[in-house]
Amino acid sequence: MKRDFLEGLGLEKEAIDKIMAEHGKTVEAQKQKANELSSSLDDLKKQLDARDADLKDLKKKAEGNEELQTKFADLEKQYKVDKEAYETKLKDAQLASAVKLALAGKVHDADLVSTLLDKATIEVGEDGSVKKGLDEQIKTLKESKPFLFVPEQPAKPSGFRVGGTKPGTGTTDETPGSLFAKQANEAAKVSENNPWK
């Protein structure tokens, strides 16, 4: 979310500061969650590396023993399955984190929008950011479901001003109600002076 957008809506500086502070907390919480996830995945990778080293050591010790060789083969198969599951989880977690960070501030609900995306076509770079595949899907979603996105342009003010003036514009402090009453009074004066009553 950009300060210019909020200023374009005519919000006061104090309100803008509060909104920006709250938005900053949200973005910071998402980054912290991504860091925690990355940290736990790094721990899992270290555990898998340690298990890999133990398997190599066990393989050397099992040479010449038929029963240990069979057990080792079973462990190796299980290790391969676990490693593939870990790599899939790691890839999915990195992708989900990158997508949520890329959507932060652009959509009203990043979790909802991320469920509408085809994650198979999105690629994540080494730095953890989205490389490609997201922009095209965002463009399509903006066209089909624009209500999911935070407006990029400031809303144009309506013709009515409720209290206050803008310097140099010549507008008064009249409210919509007072403008209506003024028009009704003028209409009544015209009908009083009407000789054709």
PDB file of C-alpha atoms in Angstrom:
ATOM      1  CA  MET A   1       0.000   0.000   0.000  1.00  0.00           C
ATOM      2  CA  LYS A   2       1.362   3.374  -0.932  1.00  0.00           C
ATOM      3  CA  ARG A   3       1.122   6.627   1.013  1.00  0.00           C
ATOM      4  CA  ASP A   4       0.294   8.510  -2.230  1.00  0.00           C
ATOM      5  CA  PHE A   5      -2.806   6.359  -2.693  1.00  0.00           C
ATOM      6  CA  LEU A   6      -4.080   7.227   0.795  1.00  0.00           C
ATOM      7  CA  GLU A   7      -3.265  10.912   0.349  1.00  0.00           C
ATOM      8  CA  GLY A   8      -5.247  10.837  -2.913  1.00  0.00           C
ATOM      9  CA  LEU A   9      -8.264   9.657  -0.936  1.00  0.00           C
ATOM     10  CA  GLY A  10      -8.071  12.858   1.083  1.00  0.00           C
ATOM     11  CA  LEU A  11      -7.210  11.197   4.387  1.00  0.00           C
ATOM     12  CA  GLU A  12      -5.535  13.208   7.111  1.00  0.00           C
ATOM     13  CA  LYS A  13      -1.832  12.665   7.814  1.00  0.00           C
ATOM     14  CA  GLU A  14      -2.569  11.132  11.224  1.00  0.00           C
ATOM     15  CA  ALA A  15      -4.965   8.569   9.703  1.00  0.00           C
ATOM     16  CA  ILE A  16      -2.469   7.773   6.932  1.00  0.00           C
ATOM     17  CA  ASP A  17       0.291   7.210   9.516  1.00  0.00           C
ATOM     18  CA  LYS A  18      -1.926   4.789  11.455  1.00  0.00           C
ATOM     19  CA  ILE A  19      -2.926   2.876   8.307  1.00  0.00           C
ATOM     20  CA  MET A  20       0.683   2.639   7.115  1.00  0.00           C
ATOM     21  CA  ALA A  21       1.839   1.457  10.556  1.00  0.00           C
ATOM     22  CA  GLU A  22      -0.828  -1.265  10.601  1.00  0.00           C
ATOM     23  CA  HIS A  23       0.011  -2.315   7.037  1.00  0.00           C
ATOM     24  CA  GLY A  24       3.692  -2.444   8.009  1.00  0.00           C
ATOM     25  CA  LYS A  25       2.841  -4.805  10.879  1.00  0.00           C
ATOM     26  CA  THR A  26       0.996  -7.111   8.476  1.00  0.00           C
ATOM     27  CA  VAL A  27       3.877  -7.208   5.994  1.00  0.00           C
ATOM     28  CA  GLU A  28       6.387  -7.703   8.811  1.00  0.00           C
ATOM     29  CA  ALA A  29       4.313 -10.589  10.238  1.00  0.00           C
ATOM     30  CA  GLN A  30       4.262 -12.268   6.819  1.00  0.00           C
ATOM     31  CA  LYS A  31       8.033 -11.869   6.486  1.00  0.00           C
ATOM     32  CA  GLN A  32       8.560 -13.270   9.988  1.00  0.00           C
ATOM     33  CA  LYS A  33       6.331 -16.250   9.187  1.00  0.00           C
ATOM     34  CA  ALA A  34       8.326 -16.849   5.987  1.00  0.00           C
ATOM     35  CA  ASN A  35      11.615 -16.651   7.935  1.00  0.00           C
ATOM     36  CA  GLU A  36      10.346 -19.107  10.564  1.00  0.00           C
ATOM     37  CA  LEU A  37       9.240 -21.487   7.845  1.00  0.00           C
ATOM     38  CA  SER A  38      12.587 -21.193   6.098  1.00  0.00           C
ATOM     39  CA  SER A  39      14.402 -21.813   9.381  1.00  0.00           C
ATOM     40  CA  SER A  40      12.416 -24.971  10.145  1.00  0.00           C
ATOM     41  CA  LEU A  41      12.982 -26.226   6.605  1.00  0.00           C
ATOM     42  CA  ASP A  42      16.728 -25.617   6.998  1.00  0.00           C
ATOM     43  CA  ASP A  43      16.638 -27.710  10.186  1.00  0.00           C
ATOM     44  CA  LEU A  44      14.907 -30.521   8.295  1.00  0.00           C
ATOM     45  CA  LYS A  45      17.541 -30.345   5.570  1.00  0.00           C
ATOM     46  CA  LYS A  46      20.306 -30.687   8.172  1.00  0.00           C
ATOM     47  CA  GLN A  47      18.536 -33.714   9.635  1.00  0.00           C
ATOM     48  CA  LEU A  48      18.292 -35.300   6.180  1.00  0.00           C
ATOM     49  CA  ASP A  49      21.981 -34.610   5.524  1.00  0.00           C
ATOM     50  CA  ALA A  50      22.887 -36.243   8.854  1.00  0.00           C
ATOM     51  CA  ARG A  51      20.710 -39.229   7.991  1.00  0.00           C
ATOM     52  CA  ASP A  52      22.404 -39.463   4.602  1.00  0.00           C
ATOM     53  CA  ALA A  53      25.804 -39.606   6.296  1.00  0.00           C
ATOM     54  CA  ASP A  54      24.542 -42.306   8.707  1.00  0.00           C
ATOM     55  CA  LEU A  55      23.250 -44.378   5.777  1.00  0.00           C
ATOM     56  CA  LYS A  56      26.633 -44.220   4.021  1.00  0.00           C
ATOM     57  CA  ASP A  57      28.352 -45.314   7.226  1.00  0.00           C
ATOM     58  CA  LEU A  58      25.865 -48.148   7.701  1.00  0.00           C
ATOM     59  CA  LYS A  59      26.380 -49.288   4.112  1.00  0.00           C
ATOM     60  CA  LYS A  60      30.115 -49.690   4.724  1.00  0.00           C
ATOM     61  CA  LYS A  61      29.476 -51.672   7.917  1.00  0.00           C
ATOM     62  CA  ALA A  62      26.869 -53.893   6.261  1.00  0.00           C
ATOM     63  CA  GLU A  63      29.190 -55.192   3.535  1.00  0.00           C
ATOM     64  CA  GLY A  64      29.349 -58.999   3.637  1.00  0.00           C
ATOM     65  CA  ASN A  65      26.257 -59.393   5.817  1.00  0.00           C
ATOM     66  CA  GLU A  66      23.170 -60.441   3.819  1.00  0.00           C
ATOM     67  CA  GLU A  67      20.594 -59.512   6.479  1.00  0.00           C
ATOM     68  CA  LEU A  68      22.085 -56.041   7.031  1.00  0.00           C
ATOM     69  CA  GLN A  69      22.250 -55.496   3.264  1.00  0.00           C
ATOM     70  CA  THR A  70      18.491 -56.171   3.007  1.00  0.00           C
ATOM     71  CA  LYS A  71      17.725 -53.838   5.904  1.00  0.00           C
ATOM     72  CA  PHE A  72      19.975 -51.234   4.373  1.00  0.00           C
ATOM     73  CA  ALA A  73      18.174 -51.495   1.011  1.00  0.00           C
ATOM     74  CA  ASP A  74      14.832 -51.011   2.785  1.00  0.00           C
ATOM     75  CA  LEU A  75      16.177 -47.998   4.672  1.00  0.00           C
ATOM     76  CA  GLU A  76      17.571 -46.550   1.468  1.00  0.00           C
ATOM     77  CA  LYS A  77      14.154 -46.836  -0.228  1.00  0.00           C
ATOM     78  CA  GLN A  78      12.430 -45.203   2.747  1.00  0.00           C
ATOM     79  CA  TYR A  79      15.056 -42.468   2.797  1.00  0.00           C
ATOM     80  CA  LYS A  80      14.465 -41.741  -0.888  1.00  0.00           C
ATOM     81  CA  VAL A  81      10.694 -41.466  -0.319  1.00  0.00           C
ATOM     82  CA  ASP A  82      11.222 -39.184   2.707  1.00  0.00           C
ATOM     83  CA  LYS A  83      13.689 -37.007   0.813  1.00  0.00           C
ATOM     84  CA  GLU A  84      11.277 -36.564  -2.113  1.00  0.00           C
ATOM     85  CA  ALA A  85       8.461 -35.667   0.313  1.00  0.00           C
ATOM     86  CA  TYR A  86      10.748 -33.156   2.039  1.00  0.00           C
ATOM     87  CA  GLU A  87      11.781 -31.561  -1.251  1.00  0.00           C
ATOM     88  CA  THR A  88       8.131 -31.297  -2.324  1.00  0.00           C
ATOM     89  CA  LYS A  89       7.162 -29.682   0.999  1.00  0.00           C
ATOM     90  CA  LEU A  90      10.112 -27.320   0.784  1.00  0.00           C
ATOM     91  CA  LYS A  91       9.209 -26.278  -2.753  1.00  0.00           C
ATOM     92  CA  ASP A  92       5.527 -25.806  -1.833  1.00  0.00           C
ATOM     93  CA  ALA A  93       6.413 -23.765   1.264  1.00  0.00           C
ATOM     94  CA  GLN A  94       8.817 -21.536  -0.652  1.00  0.00           C
ATOM     95  CA  LEU A  95       6.239 -21.026  -3.390  1.00  0.00           C
ATOM     96  CA  ALA A  96       3.422 -20.209  -0.953  1.00  0.00           C
ATOM     97  CA  SER A  97       5.624 -17.768   0.941  1.00  0.00           C
ATOM     98  CA  ALA A  98       6.856 -16.046  -2.234  1.00  0.00           C
ATOM     99  CA  VAL A  99       3.320 -15.728  -3.622  1.00  0.00           C
ATOM    100  CA  LYS A 100       1.947 -14.258  -0.376  1.00  0.00           C
ATOM    101  CA  LEU A 101       4.773 -11.734  -0.178  1.00  0.00           C
ATOM    102  CA  ALA A 102       4.255 -10.790  -3.843  1.00  0.00           C
ATOM    103  CA  LEU A 103       0.515 -10.301  -3.251  1.00  0.00           C
ATOM    104  CA  ALA A 104       0.900  -8.321  -0.006  1.00  0.00           C
ATOM    105  CA  GLY A 105      -0.684  -4.900  -0.368  1.00  0.00           C
ATOM    106  CA  LYS A 106      -2.106  -5.674  -3.815  1.00  0.00           C
ATOM    107  CA  VAL A 107      -5.057  -7.817  -2.774  1.00  0.00           C
ATOM    108  CA  HIS A 108      -7.558  -7.759   0.054  1.00  0.00           C
ATOM    109  CA  ASP A 109      -6.965 -11.419   1.038  1.00  0.00           C
ATOM    110  CA  ALA A 110      -3.672 -12.992  -0.074  1.00  0.00           C
ATOM    111  CA  ASP A 111      -4.706 -16.463   1.165  1.00  0.00           C
ATOM    112  CA  LEU A 112      -7.883 -16.438  -0.907  1.00  0.00           C
ATOM    113  CA  VAL A 113      -6.163 -15.167  -4.053  1.00  0.00           C
ATOM    114  CA  SER A 114      -3.336 -17.705  -3.713  1.00  0.00           C
ATOM    115  CA  THR A 115      -5.899 -20.543  -3.803  1.00  0.00           C
ATOM    116  CA  LEU A 116      -7.091 -19.253  -7.198  1.00  0.00           C
ATOM    117  CA  LEU A 117      -3.616 -19.412  -8.752  1.00  0.00           C
ATOM    118  CA  ASP A 118      -2.120 -22.280 -10.757  1.00  0.00           C
ATOM    119  CA  LYS A 119       1.030 -22.784  -8.723  1.00  0.00           C
ATOM    120  CA  ALA A 120       2.460 -25.297 -11.205  1.00  0.00           C
ATOM    121  CA  THR A 121       3.192 -22.444 -13.646  1.00  0.00           C
ATOM    122  CA  ILE A 122       4.829 -20.153 -11.050  1.00  0.00           C
ATOM    123  CA  GLU A 123       8.613 -20.248 -10.660  1.00  0.00           C
ATOM    124  CA  VAL A 124      10.504 -19.090  -7.574  1.00  0.00           C
ATOM    125  CA  GLY A 125      14.048 -17.709  -7.824  1.00  0.00           C
ATOM    126  CA  GLU A 126      17.034 -18.486  -5.608  1.00  0.00           C
ATOM    127  CA  ASP A 127      16.319 -15.375  -3.527  1.00  0.00           C
ATOM    128  CA  GLY A 128      12.826 -16.660  -2.672  1.00  0.00           C
ATOM    129  CA  SER A 129      10.941 -14.196  -4.869  1.00  0.00           C
ATOM    130  CA  VAL A 130       8.610 -15.052  -7.746  1.00  0.00           C
ATOM    131  CA  LYS A 131      10.517 -15.176 -11.050  1.00  0.00           C
ATOM    132  CA  LYS A 132       7.698 -15.763 -13.506  1.00  0.00           C
ATOM    133  CA  GLY A 133       4.186 -17.084 -13.949  1.00  0.00           C
ATOM    134  CA  LEU A 134       2.456 -14.876 -11.388  1.00  0.00           C
ATOM    135  CA  ASP A 135       1.996 -11.593 -13.272  1.00  0.00           C
ATOM    136  CA  GLU A 136      -0.006 -13.201 -16.080  1.00  0.00           C
ATOM    137  CA  GLN A 137      -2.357 -14.906 -13.631  1.00  0.00           C
ATOM    138  CA  ILE A 138      -2.770 -11.704 -11.603  1.00  0.00           C
ATOM    139  CA  LYS A 139      -3.713  -9.820 -14.783  1.00  0.00           C
ATOM    140  CA  THR A 140      -6.334 -12.436 -15.659  1.00  0.00           C
ATOM    141  CA  LEU A 141      -7.737 -12.414 -12.124  1.00  0.00           C
ATOM    142  CA  LYS A 142      -7.909  -8.601 -12.103  1.00  0.00           C
ATOM    143  CA  GLU A 143     -10.078  -8.756 -15.211  1.00  0.00           C
ATOM    144  CA  SER A 144     -12.360 -11.550 -13.986  1.00  0.00           C
ATOM    145  CA  LYS A 145     -12.487 -10.753 -10.249  1.00  0.00           C
ATOM    146  CA  PRO A 146     -11.470  -7.107  -9.719  1.00  0.00           C
ATOM    147  CA  PHE A 147     -13.112  -6.987  -6.271  1.00  0.00           C
ATOM    148  CA  LEU A 148     -10.242  -9.097  -4.881  1.00  0.00           C
ATOM    149  CA  PHE A 149      -7.706  -6.349  -5.562  1.00  0.00           C
ATOM    150  CA  VAL A 150      -6.922  -3.140  -3.739  1.00  0.00           C
ATOM    151  CA  PRO A 151      -7.706  -0.224  -6.079  1.00  0.00           C
ATOM    152  CA  GLU A 152      -4.558   1.292  -7.591  1.00  0.00           C
ATOM    153  CA  GLN A 153      -6.005   4.725  -8.411  1.00  0.00           C
ATOM    154  CA  PRO A 154      -7.409   6.981  -5.730  1.00  0.00           C
ATOM    155  CA  ALA A 155     -11.160   7.174  -5.781  1.00  0.00           C
ATOM    156  CA  LYS A 156     -12.527  10.323  -7.377  1.00  0.00           C
ATOM    157  CA  PRO A 157     -14.441  12.453  -4.904  1.00  0.00           C
ATOM    158  CA  SER A 158     -18.173  12.668  -5.402  1.00  0.00           C
ATOM    159  CA  GLY A 159     -19.845  15.999  -6.131  1.00  0.00           C
ATOM    160  CA  PHE A 160     -20.835  16.325  -2.480  1.00  0.00           C
ATOM    161  CA  ARG A 161     -18.587  17.758   0.189  1.00  0.00           C
ATOM    162  CA  VAL A 162     -19.426  17.032   3.760  1.00  0.00           C
ATOM    163  CA  GLY A 163     -17.976  19.835   5.877  1.00  0.00           C
ATOM    164  CA  GLY A 164     -14.664  21.636   5.405  1.00  0.00           C
ATOM    165  CA  THR A 165     -13.272  23.443   2.410  1.00  0.00           C
ATOM    166  CA  LYS A 166     -10.404  22.957   0.046  1.00  0.00           C
ATOM    167  CA  PRO A 167      -8.304  26.091  -0.303  1.00  0.00           C
ATOM    168  CA  GLY A 168      -8.569  27.712  -3.707  1.00  0.00           C
ATOM    169  CA  THR A 169     -11.561  25.665  -4.836  1.00  0.00           C
ATOM    170  CA  GLY A 170     -14.268  28.085  -3.805  1.00  0.00           C
ATOM    171  CA  THR A 171     -16.362  25.376  -2.168  1.00  0.00           C
ATOM    172  CA  THR A 172     -18.159  26.104   1.083  1.00  0.00           C
ATOM    173  CA  ASP A 173     -18.835  24.162   4.231  1.00  0.00           C
ATOM    174  CA  GLU A 174     -22.315  23.258   3.055  1.00  0.00           C
ATOM    175  CA  THR A 175     -23.395  19.699   3.613  1.00  0.00           C
ATOM    176  CA  PRO A 176     -25.591  17.752   1.183  1.00  0.00           C
ATOM    177  CA  GLY A 177     -28.538  18.303   3.536  1.00  0.00           C
ATOM    178  CA  SER A 178     -28.024  22.065   3.707  1.00  0.00           C
ATOM    179  CA  LEU A 179     -27.668  22.234  -0.087  1.00  0.00           C
ATOM    180  CA  PHE A 180     -30.959  20.373  -0.487  1.00  0.00           C
ATOM    181  CA  ALA A 181     -32.699  22.692   2.002  1.00  0.00           C
ATOM    182  CA  LYS A 182     -31.333  25.744   0.175  1.00  0.00           C
ATOM    183  CA  GLN A 183     -32.665  24.458  -3.167  1.00  0.00           C
ATOM    184  CA  ALA A 184     -36.072  23.698  -1.617  1.00  0.00           C
ATOM    185  CA  ASN A 185     -36.268  27.226  -0.137  1.00  0.00           C
ATOM    186  CA  GLU A 186     -35.393  28.811  -3.487  1.00  0.00           C
ATOM    187  CA  ALA A 187     -38.043  26.717  -5.218  1.00  0.00           C
ATOM    188  CA  ALA A 188     -40.604  27.842  -2.627  1.00  0.00           C
ATOM    189  CA  LYS A 189     -39.716  31.531  -3.220  1.00  0.00           C
ATOM    190  CA  VAL A 190     -40.237  31.104  -6.971  1.00  0.00           C
ATOM    191  CA  SER A 191     -43.692  29.628  -6.413  1.00  0.00           C
ATOM    192  CA  GLU A 192     -44.654  32.498  -4.013  1.00  0.00           C
ATOM    193  CA  ASN A 193     -43.817  35.093  -6.694  1.00  0.00           C
ATOM    194  CA  ASN A 194     -45.640  33.165  -9.394  1.00  0.00           C
ATOM    195  CA  PRO A 195     -48.621  35.245 -10.578  1.00  0.00           C
ATOM    196  CA  TRP A 196     -50.209  32.243 -12.300  1.00  0.00           C
ATOM    197  CA  LYS A 197     -51.021  30.387  -9.107  1.00  0.00           C
TER     198      LYS A 197
END
